[in-house]
Amino acid sequence: VAVLLGACTSKKQQPEDVLNAALEKVERIKVAGYEIEEKVKAPYEKEWADIRHCRYIEQDNPQDTTIGASVLHYMEDGSILSAYDGTNSVTFHHEEKRTVVKDFLDTKSLSLPFRPYTPPFYNYVKSLIRYIQNTSDSIHVDVEETEEDYIYKLSIYEDRQVEFFGRAYKMPHNHYDLSEEDAYSYYTLWIRKADTMPYRYLREMSHNINEVTCYNTEWSEDASASNPIVAMDFVRLHGGYKVHYVGKRDTEKEARDDELLLGKAAPEWTLKDIDGKAVTLESLRGKPTIINLTGLGCGPCIQSYPELVEMSKRFNVVSIESWGKSAQSLRDYAAHHKITYPMLLGEDTVLNAYIGTSRGVPVFFYLDENHIVRKVDRGYAKGMISRSSEGLGWE
């Protein structure tokens, strides 16, 4: 174990003392309201691909032994985006008047070693500081000092990436494993000198980088300063919205819009490629076609690209980006993953025609030469696309 806190950053405070003071400060926070700026990009992107601004209300929640906090997440326009209370999370899709409810007490969630829910800011930095102070993992910490801040740079040298969901977790091995050289985890934490308060962190992984800055914070040590957050109360407040429970099908149409296309002509579309050129489905007629709905950063999607590249040597193949990313992000992504077939920018009308309002990816549509949908695959397993095309008699 190598824990190396840099030399004294000032004559008055040692790096360990600053961390202790910062942890003591955030542990006093029982209720907080604040604004967040979050920037997101892939490691190979030169500029931030996505910048989001929103407001949070965070409550300390000792009854939740997983994350340890309850959260309200508001969009810039003041409408509520999501709520989490330790038992349920709810997400609101206001344009569609739809609410998605996730019950974390279901069998699948209980089987996980962690709860895959990104904690709010102060809960997150609390876990990060505790990890630096107490871990037996192989880590290195560099400390820098500016006129206004102490900056702690954490490098984690383990064979698995370390993420924070209420506390540190080494991400489990699975068939999407990263190579050892890609299993790195770097974190940077900014602590303001004026009040010894953490206000920014940077998380760097081989698949994703995000920087979160917290500002305009109002907080209280009094847990009764705000009514306890109960996620389902907000579902009732939006009584006109249709409620979908994750893992449960309301109707077959809602759950699997894609299946309704089997045996029918694929909906026509005209979409832009990464160079701004219009591509039509009609232009691909006369040859079997595979339409892949994908998302930038989706693990199973990334695993499917090499096979899609091989399939594109015999059939028409296009991937349609389904998560609303920019053309520049898609260009960088295609170059990084060596994608040689067309990648197109998705539009809601097209995506809705193929998979409804769900944006779960990857999804693969197999069209014959007349563009009749002959098969649909959801998710990805190695060799799946070849097996499906062979099953259709494609050669």
Coordinates of C-alpha atoms in Angstrom, one line a residue:
V1 CA 0.0 0.0 0.0
A2 CA 1.4 3.3 -1.0
V3 CA -0.3 6.3 0.5
L4 CA 1.8 9.4 -0.2
L5 CA 0.4 12.7 0.9
G6 CA 2.6 15.5 -0.5
A7 CA 4.8 17.7 1.5
C8 CA 3.3 20.3 3.8
T9 CA 1.1 22.6 1.8
S10 CA 1.3 25.5 4.2
K11 CA 3.0 26.2 7.5
K12 CA -0.2 26.0 9.4
Q13 CA -2.0 23.0 7.9
Q14 CA -0.8 19.5 7.0
P15 CA -2.6 17.8 4.1
E16 CA -4.1 15.3 6.6
D17 CA -5.5 18.1 8.7
V18 CA -7.2 19.7 5.7
L19 CA -8.9 16.3 4.8
N20 CA -10.0 15.8 8.5
A21 CA -11.4 19.3 8.6
A22 CA -13.2 18.9 5.3
L23 CA -14.7 15.5 6.4
E24 CA -15.8 17.0 9.7
K25 CA -17.6 19.8 7.8
V26 CA -19.5 17.6 5.3
E27 CA -20.4 15.2 8.1
R28 CA -22.2 18.0 9.8
I29 CA -24.4 18.6 6.8
K30 CA -27.9 17.0 7.4
V31 CA -29.8 19.0 4.8
A32 CA -28.4 21.0 1.8
G33 CA -29.7 22.8 -1.2
Y34 CA -27.3 23.6 -4.0
E35 CA -26.7 24.0 -7.7
I36 CA -24.5 21.7 -9.8
E37 CA -22.6 22.0 -13.0
E38 CA -21.6 18.7 -14.4
K39 CA -19.3 18.2 -17.4
V40 CA -19.0 14.9 -19.2
K41 CA -16.8 13.5 -22.0
A42 CA -15.0 10.4 -23.1
P43 CA -11.2 10.2 -22.6
Y44 CA -10.5 10.6 -26.3
E45 CA -12.6 13.8 -26.6
K46 CA -10.7 17.1 -26.5
E47 CA -13.7 19.1 -25.2
W48 CA -16.6 18.5 -22.9
A49 CA -19.3 16.7 -24.8
D50 CA -22.1 17.5 -22.4
I51 CA -22.5 20.3 -19.8
R52 CA -25.5 20.1 -17.5
H53 CA -26.9 22.6 -14.9
C54 CA -29.4 21.5 -12.2
R55 CA -30.4 22.0 -8.6
Y56 CA -30.4 19.4 -5.8
I57 CA -31.8 19.0 -2.3
E58 CA -29.8 16.5 -0.4
Q59 CA -30.8 14.9 3.0
D60 CA -28.7 12.7 5.2
N61 CA -30.5 9.4 5.5
P62 CA -28.9 6.9 8.0
Q63 CA -31.8 4.5 7.4
D64 CA -30.5 3.9 3.9
T65 CA -27.5 1.7 4.5
T66 CA -26.6 1.7 0.8
I67 CA -26.2 5.3 -0.3
G68 CA -27.0 7.0 2.9
A69 CA -28.8 10.0 1.5
S70 CA -32.1 11.0 0.0
V71 CA -32.2 13.3 -3.1
L72 CA -34.4 15.6 -5.1
H73 CA -33.0 16.5 -8.5
Y74 CA -34.5 19.6 -10.3
M75 CA -33.9 20.7 -13.9
E76 CA -32.9 24.2 -14.9
D77 CA -36.6 25.2 -15.5
G78 CA -37.5 24.2 -11.9
S79 CA -39.4 21.0 -12.7
I80 CA -38.4 17.9 -10.8
L81 CA -36.4 15.4 -12.7
S82 CA -36.0 12.6 -10.1
A83 CA -36.2 11.6 -6.5
Y84 CA -34.5 9.0 -4.4
D85 CA -35.3 8.0 -0.8
G86 CA -33.4 4.8 -0.2
T87 CA -36.2 2.5 -1.2
N88 CA -37.4 3.9 -4.5
S89 CA -36.1 6.2 -7.2
V90 CA -38.6 7.9 -9.5
T91 CA -37.8 9.7 -12.8
F92 CA -40.1 12.1 -14.6
H93 CA -40.4 12.4 -18.4
H94 CA -42.6 15.5 -18.5
E95 CA -43.0 15.8 -22.3
E96 CA -44.4 12.3 -22.4
K97 CA -46.3 12.7 -19.0
R98 CA -44.6 9.5 -17.9
T99 CA -43.0 8.4 -14.6
V100 CA -40.5 5.6 -14.2
V101 CA -40.3 4.0 -10.8
K102 CA -37.4 1.8 -9.7
D103 CA -37.9 -0.3 -6.5
F104 CA -34.5 -1.2 -5.1
L105 CA -36.0 -4.0 -2.9
D106 CA -36.6 -6.2 -6.0
T107 CA -34.7 -9.5 -6.2
K108 CA -32.3 -8.3 -8.9
S109 CA -31.3 -5.1 -7.0
L110 CA -30.8 -7.0 -3.8
S111 CA -28.4 -9.4 -5.6
L112 CA -26.0 -6.6 -6.4
P113 CA -23.1 -5.9 -4.1
F114 CA -23.8 -2.2 -4.5
R115 CA -26.7 0.1 -5.5
P116 CA -26.1 1.6 -9.0
Y117 CA -27.3 5.1 -8.1
T118 CA -25.0 8.1 -8.3
P119 CA -25.0 9.7 -4.9
P120 CA -25.5 13.5 -4.4
F121 CA -22.5 15.8 -4.1
Y122 CA -21.8 15.9 -0.4
N123 CA -22.5 12.2 0.1
Y124 CA -20.1 11.5 -2.7
V125 CA -17.2 13.6 -1.5
K126 CA -17.6 12.2 2.0
S127 CA -17.1 8.7 0.7
L128 CA -14.1 9.8 -1.4
I129 CA -12.4 11.4 1.6
R130 CA -13.0 8.4 3.8
Y131 CA -11.6 6.2 1.2
I132 CA -8.4 8.2 1.0
Q133 CA -8.0 8.1 4.8
N134 CA -8.8 4.5 5.4
T135 CA -8.3 2.3 2.4
S136 CA -5.9 -0.6 2.3
D137 CA -5.8 -0.4 -1.5
S138 CA -2.7 0.6 -3.4
I139 CA -3.1 4.4 -3.9
H140 CA -1.1 7.5 -4.3
V141 CA -2.2 11.0 -3.4
D142 CA -0.6 14.2 -4.6
V143 CA -1.5 17.5 -3.0
E144 CA -1.3 20.9 -4.7
E145 CA -2.0 24.3 -3.2
T146 CA -3.2 27.4 -5.0
E147 CA -4.1 30.8 -3.5
E148 CA -7.7 29.6 -2.9
D149 CA -7.7 25.8 -2.8
Y150 CA -6.1 22.6 -1.7
I151 CA -6.3 20.1 -4.5
Y152 CA -6.0 16.4 -3.8
K153 CA -5.2 14.1 -6.7
L154 CA -5.9 10.4 -6.1
S155 CA -4.5 7.6 -8.2
I156 CA -5.8 4.0 -7.5
Y157 CA -3.6 1.1 -8.5
E158 CA -6.0 -1.9 -8.5
D159 CA -7.0 -4.5 -11.1
R160 CA -10.6 -3.2 -11.1
Q161 CA -12.0 0.3 -11.3
V162 CA -13.2 1.8 -8.0
E163 CA -16.5 3.7 -8.0
F164 CA -18.4 5.3 -5.1
F165 CA -22.0 4.4 -4.3
G166 CA -22.3 5.4 -0.7
R167 CA -18.8 3.9 -0.2
A168 CA -16.0 2.6 -2.4
Y169 CA -16.7 -0.5 -4.5
K170 CA -14.4 -2.4 -6.9
M171 CA -16.5 -3.0 -10.0
P172 CA -17.2 -6.7 -10.5
H173 CA -15.6 -8.7 -13.3
N174 CA -17.9 -9.6 -16.2
H175 CA -17.7 -10.3 -19.9
Y176 CA -17.1 -6.6 -20.6
D177 CA -13.9 -6.6 -18.5
L178 CA -11.4 -3.9 -19.2
S179 CA -7.8 -4.8 -19.8
E180 CA -5.5 -4.3 -16.8
E181 CA -4.1 -1.1 -18.4
D182 CA -7.7 0.3 -18.8
A183 CA -8.8 -0.5 -15.2
Y184 CA -7.5 2.8 -13.9
S185 CA -9.3 5.2 -11.5
Y186 CA -8.3 8.8 -10.9
Y187 CA -10.0 11.3 -8.7
T188 CA -9.3 14.9 -8.0
L189 CA -10.9 16.8 -5.1
W190 CA -10.9 20.6 -4.6
I191 CA -11.2 22.0 -1.1
R192 CA -11.8 25.7 -0.6
K193 CA -9.3 27.3 1.9
A194 CA -11.8 30.0 3.0
D195 CA -14.2 27.5 4.7
T196 CA -12.5 24.0 4.2
M197 CA -15.4 22.9 2.1
P198 CA -15.1 20.5 -0.8
Y199 CA -16.7 22.1 -3.9
R200 CA -15.5 20.1 -6.9
Y201 CA -14.4 16.7 -8.0
L202 CA -13.1 15.2 -11.2
R203 CA -13.6 11.4 -11.9
E204 CA -11.5 9.9 -14.7
M205 CA -12.0 6.4 -16.0
S206 CA -11.0 4.7 -19.3
H207 CA -14.6 4.9 -20.5
N208 CA -15.8 8.2 -19.0
I209 CA -14.7 11.5 -17.4
N210 CA -16.9 13.8 -15.5
E211 CA -16.3 16.9 -13.4
V212 CA -18.9 18.1 -10.9
T213 CA -18.9 21.6 -9.4
C214 CA -21.2 22.5 -6.5
Y215 CA -22.1 26.2 -5.8
N216 CA -24.7 28.4 -4.1
T217 CA -25.0 25.9 -1.2
E218 CA -27.3 26.5 1.7
W219 CA -27.1 23.8 4.4
S220 CA -28.1 23.0 8.0
E221 CA -27.0 20.7 10.8
D222 CA -30.6 20.3 11.8
A223 CA -32.2 17.2 10.1
S224 CA -35.7 18.6 10.8
A225 CA -34.9 21.7 8.6
S226 CA -36.7 20.0 5.7
N227 CA -39.4 17.4 5.5
P228 CA -38.1 13.9 4.7
I229 CA -38.0 13.1 1.0
V230 CA -40.5 10.3 0.1
A231 CA -40.1 9.5 -3.6
M232 CA -43.6 8.1 -4.2
D233 CA -45.1 11.3 -2.8
F234 CA -43.9 13.0 -6.1
V235 CA -45.5 10.2 -8.1
R236 CA -48.8 11.1 -6.5
L237 CA -48.2 14.8 -7.2
H238 CA -48.0 14.0 -10.9
G239 CA -51.2 12.0 -10.9
G240 CA -51.9 12.6 -14.6
Y241 CA -48.7 10.8 -15.6
K242 CA -48.6 7.2 -16.7
V243 CA -46.4 5.2 -14.3
H244 CA -44.0 2.5 -15.4
Y245 CA -42.4 0.2 -12.9
V246 CA -38.9 -1.0 -13.9
G247 CA -39.0 -4.8 -14.5
K248 CA -42.7 -4.9 -15.0
R249 CA -44.6 -4.6 -18.3
D250 CA -47.7 -2.5 -18.3
T251 CA -48.6 -3.7 -21.8
E252 CA -46.7 -5.7 -24.4
K253 CA -46.8 -2.7 -26.7
E254 CA -45.2 -0.4 -24.2
A255 CA -42.6 -3.0 -23.2
R256 CA -41.5 -4.2 -26.6
D257 CA -42.5 -1.7 -29.4
D258 CA -39.8 -3.3 -31.5
E259 CA -41.5 -6.7 -31.6
L260 CA -44.6 -5.1 -33.2
L261 CA -42.4 -4.4 -36.3
L262 CA -41.7 -8.1 -37.0
G263 CA -43.0 -9.1 -40.4
K264 CA -43.7 -5.5 -41.3
A265 CA -41.9 -2.9 -43.4
A266 CA -39.3 -1.0 -41.4
P267 CA -40.3 2.7 -40.9
E268 CA -38.6 4.9 -43.4
W269 CA -36.2 7.6 -42.2
T270 CA -33.8 10.3 -43.4
L271 CA -30.9 10.9 -40.9
K272 CA -27.6 12.8 -40.9
D273 CA -24.3 11.0 -40.7
I274 CA -21.3 12.2 -38.8
D275 CA -20.3 14.5 -41.7
G276 CA -23.7 16.0 -42.0
K277 CA -24.7 14.0 -45.1
A278 CA -28.3 12.8 -45.4
V279 CA -28.8 9.0 -45.5
T280 CA -32.1 7.4 -46.2
L281 CA -33.3 3.9 -45.4
E282 CA -34.6 3.7 -49.0
S283 CA -31.1 4.1 -50.3
L284 CA -30.1 0.8 -48.7
R285 CA -32.9 -1.2 -50.3
G286 CA -32.0 -4.3 -52.4
K287 CA -29.6 -5.8 -49.8
P288 CA -30.1 -7.3 -46.3
T289 CA -29.7 -4.5 -43.7
I290 CA -28.9 -4.4 -40.0
I291 CA -30.0 -1.4 -38.2
N292 CA -28.3 -1.0 -34.8
L293 CA -29.6 1.5 -32.2
T294 CA -26.7 2.4 -30.0
G295 CA -25.7 4.8 -27.2
L296 CA -22.3 6.5 -26.7
G297 CA -20.6 4.9 -23.7
C298 CA -22.9 1.8 -23.6
G299 CA -20.7 -1.2 -22.7
P300 CA -22.6 -3.9 -24.6
C301 CA -22.8 -1.5 -27.6
I302 CA -19.0 -1.1 -27.6
Q303 CA -18.6 -4.9 -27.6
S304 CA -20.8 -5.3 -30.7
Y305 CA -19.0 -2.9 -33.0
P306 CA -16.2 -5.3 -34.2
E307 CA -18.8 -7.8 -35.2
L308 CA -20.9 -5.1 -36.9
V309 CA -17.8 -4.0 -38.8
E310 CA -17.3 -7.6 -40.1
M311 CA -21.0 -7.9 -41.0
S312 CA -20.8 -4.6 -43.0
K313 CA -18.4 -6.3 -45.5
R314 CA -21.4 -8.5 -46.6
F315 CA -24.5 -6.5 -45.7
N316 CA -25.7 -3.0 -45.2
V317 CA -25.1 -1.9 -41.6
V318 CA -25.9 1.4 -39.9
S319 CA -25.8 2.4 -36.3
I320 CA -28.2 5.1 -35.0
E321 CA -27.1 7.0 -31.9
S322 CA -30.1 7.1 -29.5
W323 CA -29.0 9.2 -26.6
G324 CA -28.9 12.7 -28.2
K325 CA -25.2 13.2 -28.5
S326 CA -23.6 15.8 -30.8
A327 CA -22.1 15.1 -34.3
Q328 CA -18.6 15.9 -33.0
S329 CA -19.0 13.4 -30.1
L330 CA -20.2 10.8 -32.6
R331 CA -17.2 11.5 -34.9
D332 CA -14.7 11.1 -32.1
Y333 CA -16.5 8.0 -30.9
A334 CA -16.5 6.3 -34.4
A335 CA -12.8 7.1 -34.9
H336 CA -11.9 5.8 -31.4
H337 CA -13.8 2.5 -31.8
K338 CA -12.7 2.1 -35.5
I339 CA -16.2 2.0 -36.8
T340 CA -16.1 1.9 -40.6
Y341 CA -19.8 1.7 -41.5
P342 CA -22.2 4.7 -41.3
M343 CA -23.1 6.1 -37.9
L344 CA -26.2 8.3 -37.8
L345 CA -27.6 11.0 -35.5
G346 CA -30.9 9.7 -34.1
E347 CA -34.1 11.7 -34.0
D348 CA -37.0 11.1 -31.6
T349 CA -39.6 10.5 -34.3
V350 CA -37.4 7.7 -35.8
L351 CA -36.4 6.2 -32.4
N352 CA -40.1 6.2 -31.2
A353 CA -41.1 4.4 -34.4
Y354 CA -38.6 1.6 -33.7
I355 CA -38.5 1.3 -29.9
G356 CA -41.1 3.6 -28.5
T357 CA -40.1 6.0 -25.7
S358 CA -37.6 3.6 -24.2
R359 CA -33.9 4.3 -25.0
G360 CA -32.5 1.0 -23.8
V361 CA -29.7 -0.1 -26.2
P362 CA -28.3 -1.9 -28.0
V363 CA -31.2 -3.1 -30.3
F364 CA -30.6 -4.8 -33.6
F365 CA -33.1 -5.0 -36.5
Y366 CA -32.5 -7.4 -39.3
L367 CA -34.2 -6.3 -42.5
D368 CA -34.4 -8.4 -45.7
E369 CA -33.7 -6.9 -49.1
N370 CA -37.2 -5.4 -49.2
H371 CA -36.7 -4.0 -45.7
I372 CA -39.2 -6.3 -44.0
V373 CA -38.2 -6.7 -40.4
R374 CA -37.3 -10.4 -40.0
K375 CA -35.8 -10.5 -36.5
V376 CA -35.1 -8.2 -33.6
D377 CA -32.3 -8.7 -30.9
R378 CA -32.0 -6.7 -27.7
G379 CA -28.7 -6.7 -25.8
Y380 CA -25.6 -8.2 -27.1
A381 CA -23.5 -11.4 -26.7
K382 CA -20.4 -12.3 -28.6
G383 CA -21.3 -13.8 -32.0
M384 CA -25.0 -13.0 -31.7
I385 CA -25.3 -11.0 -34.9
S386 CA -23.7 -13.7 -37.0
R387 CA -25.9 -16.4 -35.5
S388 CA -29.0 -14.3 -36.1
S389 CA -28.1 -13.6 -39.7
E390 CA -27.3 -17.2 -40.4
G391 CA -30.6 -18.2 -38.9
L392 CA -32.3 -16.0 -41.4
G393 CA -30.5 -17.7 -44.2
W394 CA -28.3 -14.7 -45.0
E395 CA -25.0 -15.6 -46.7

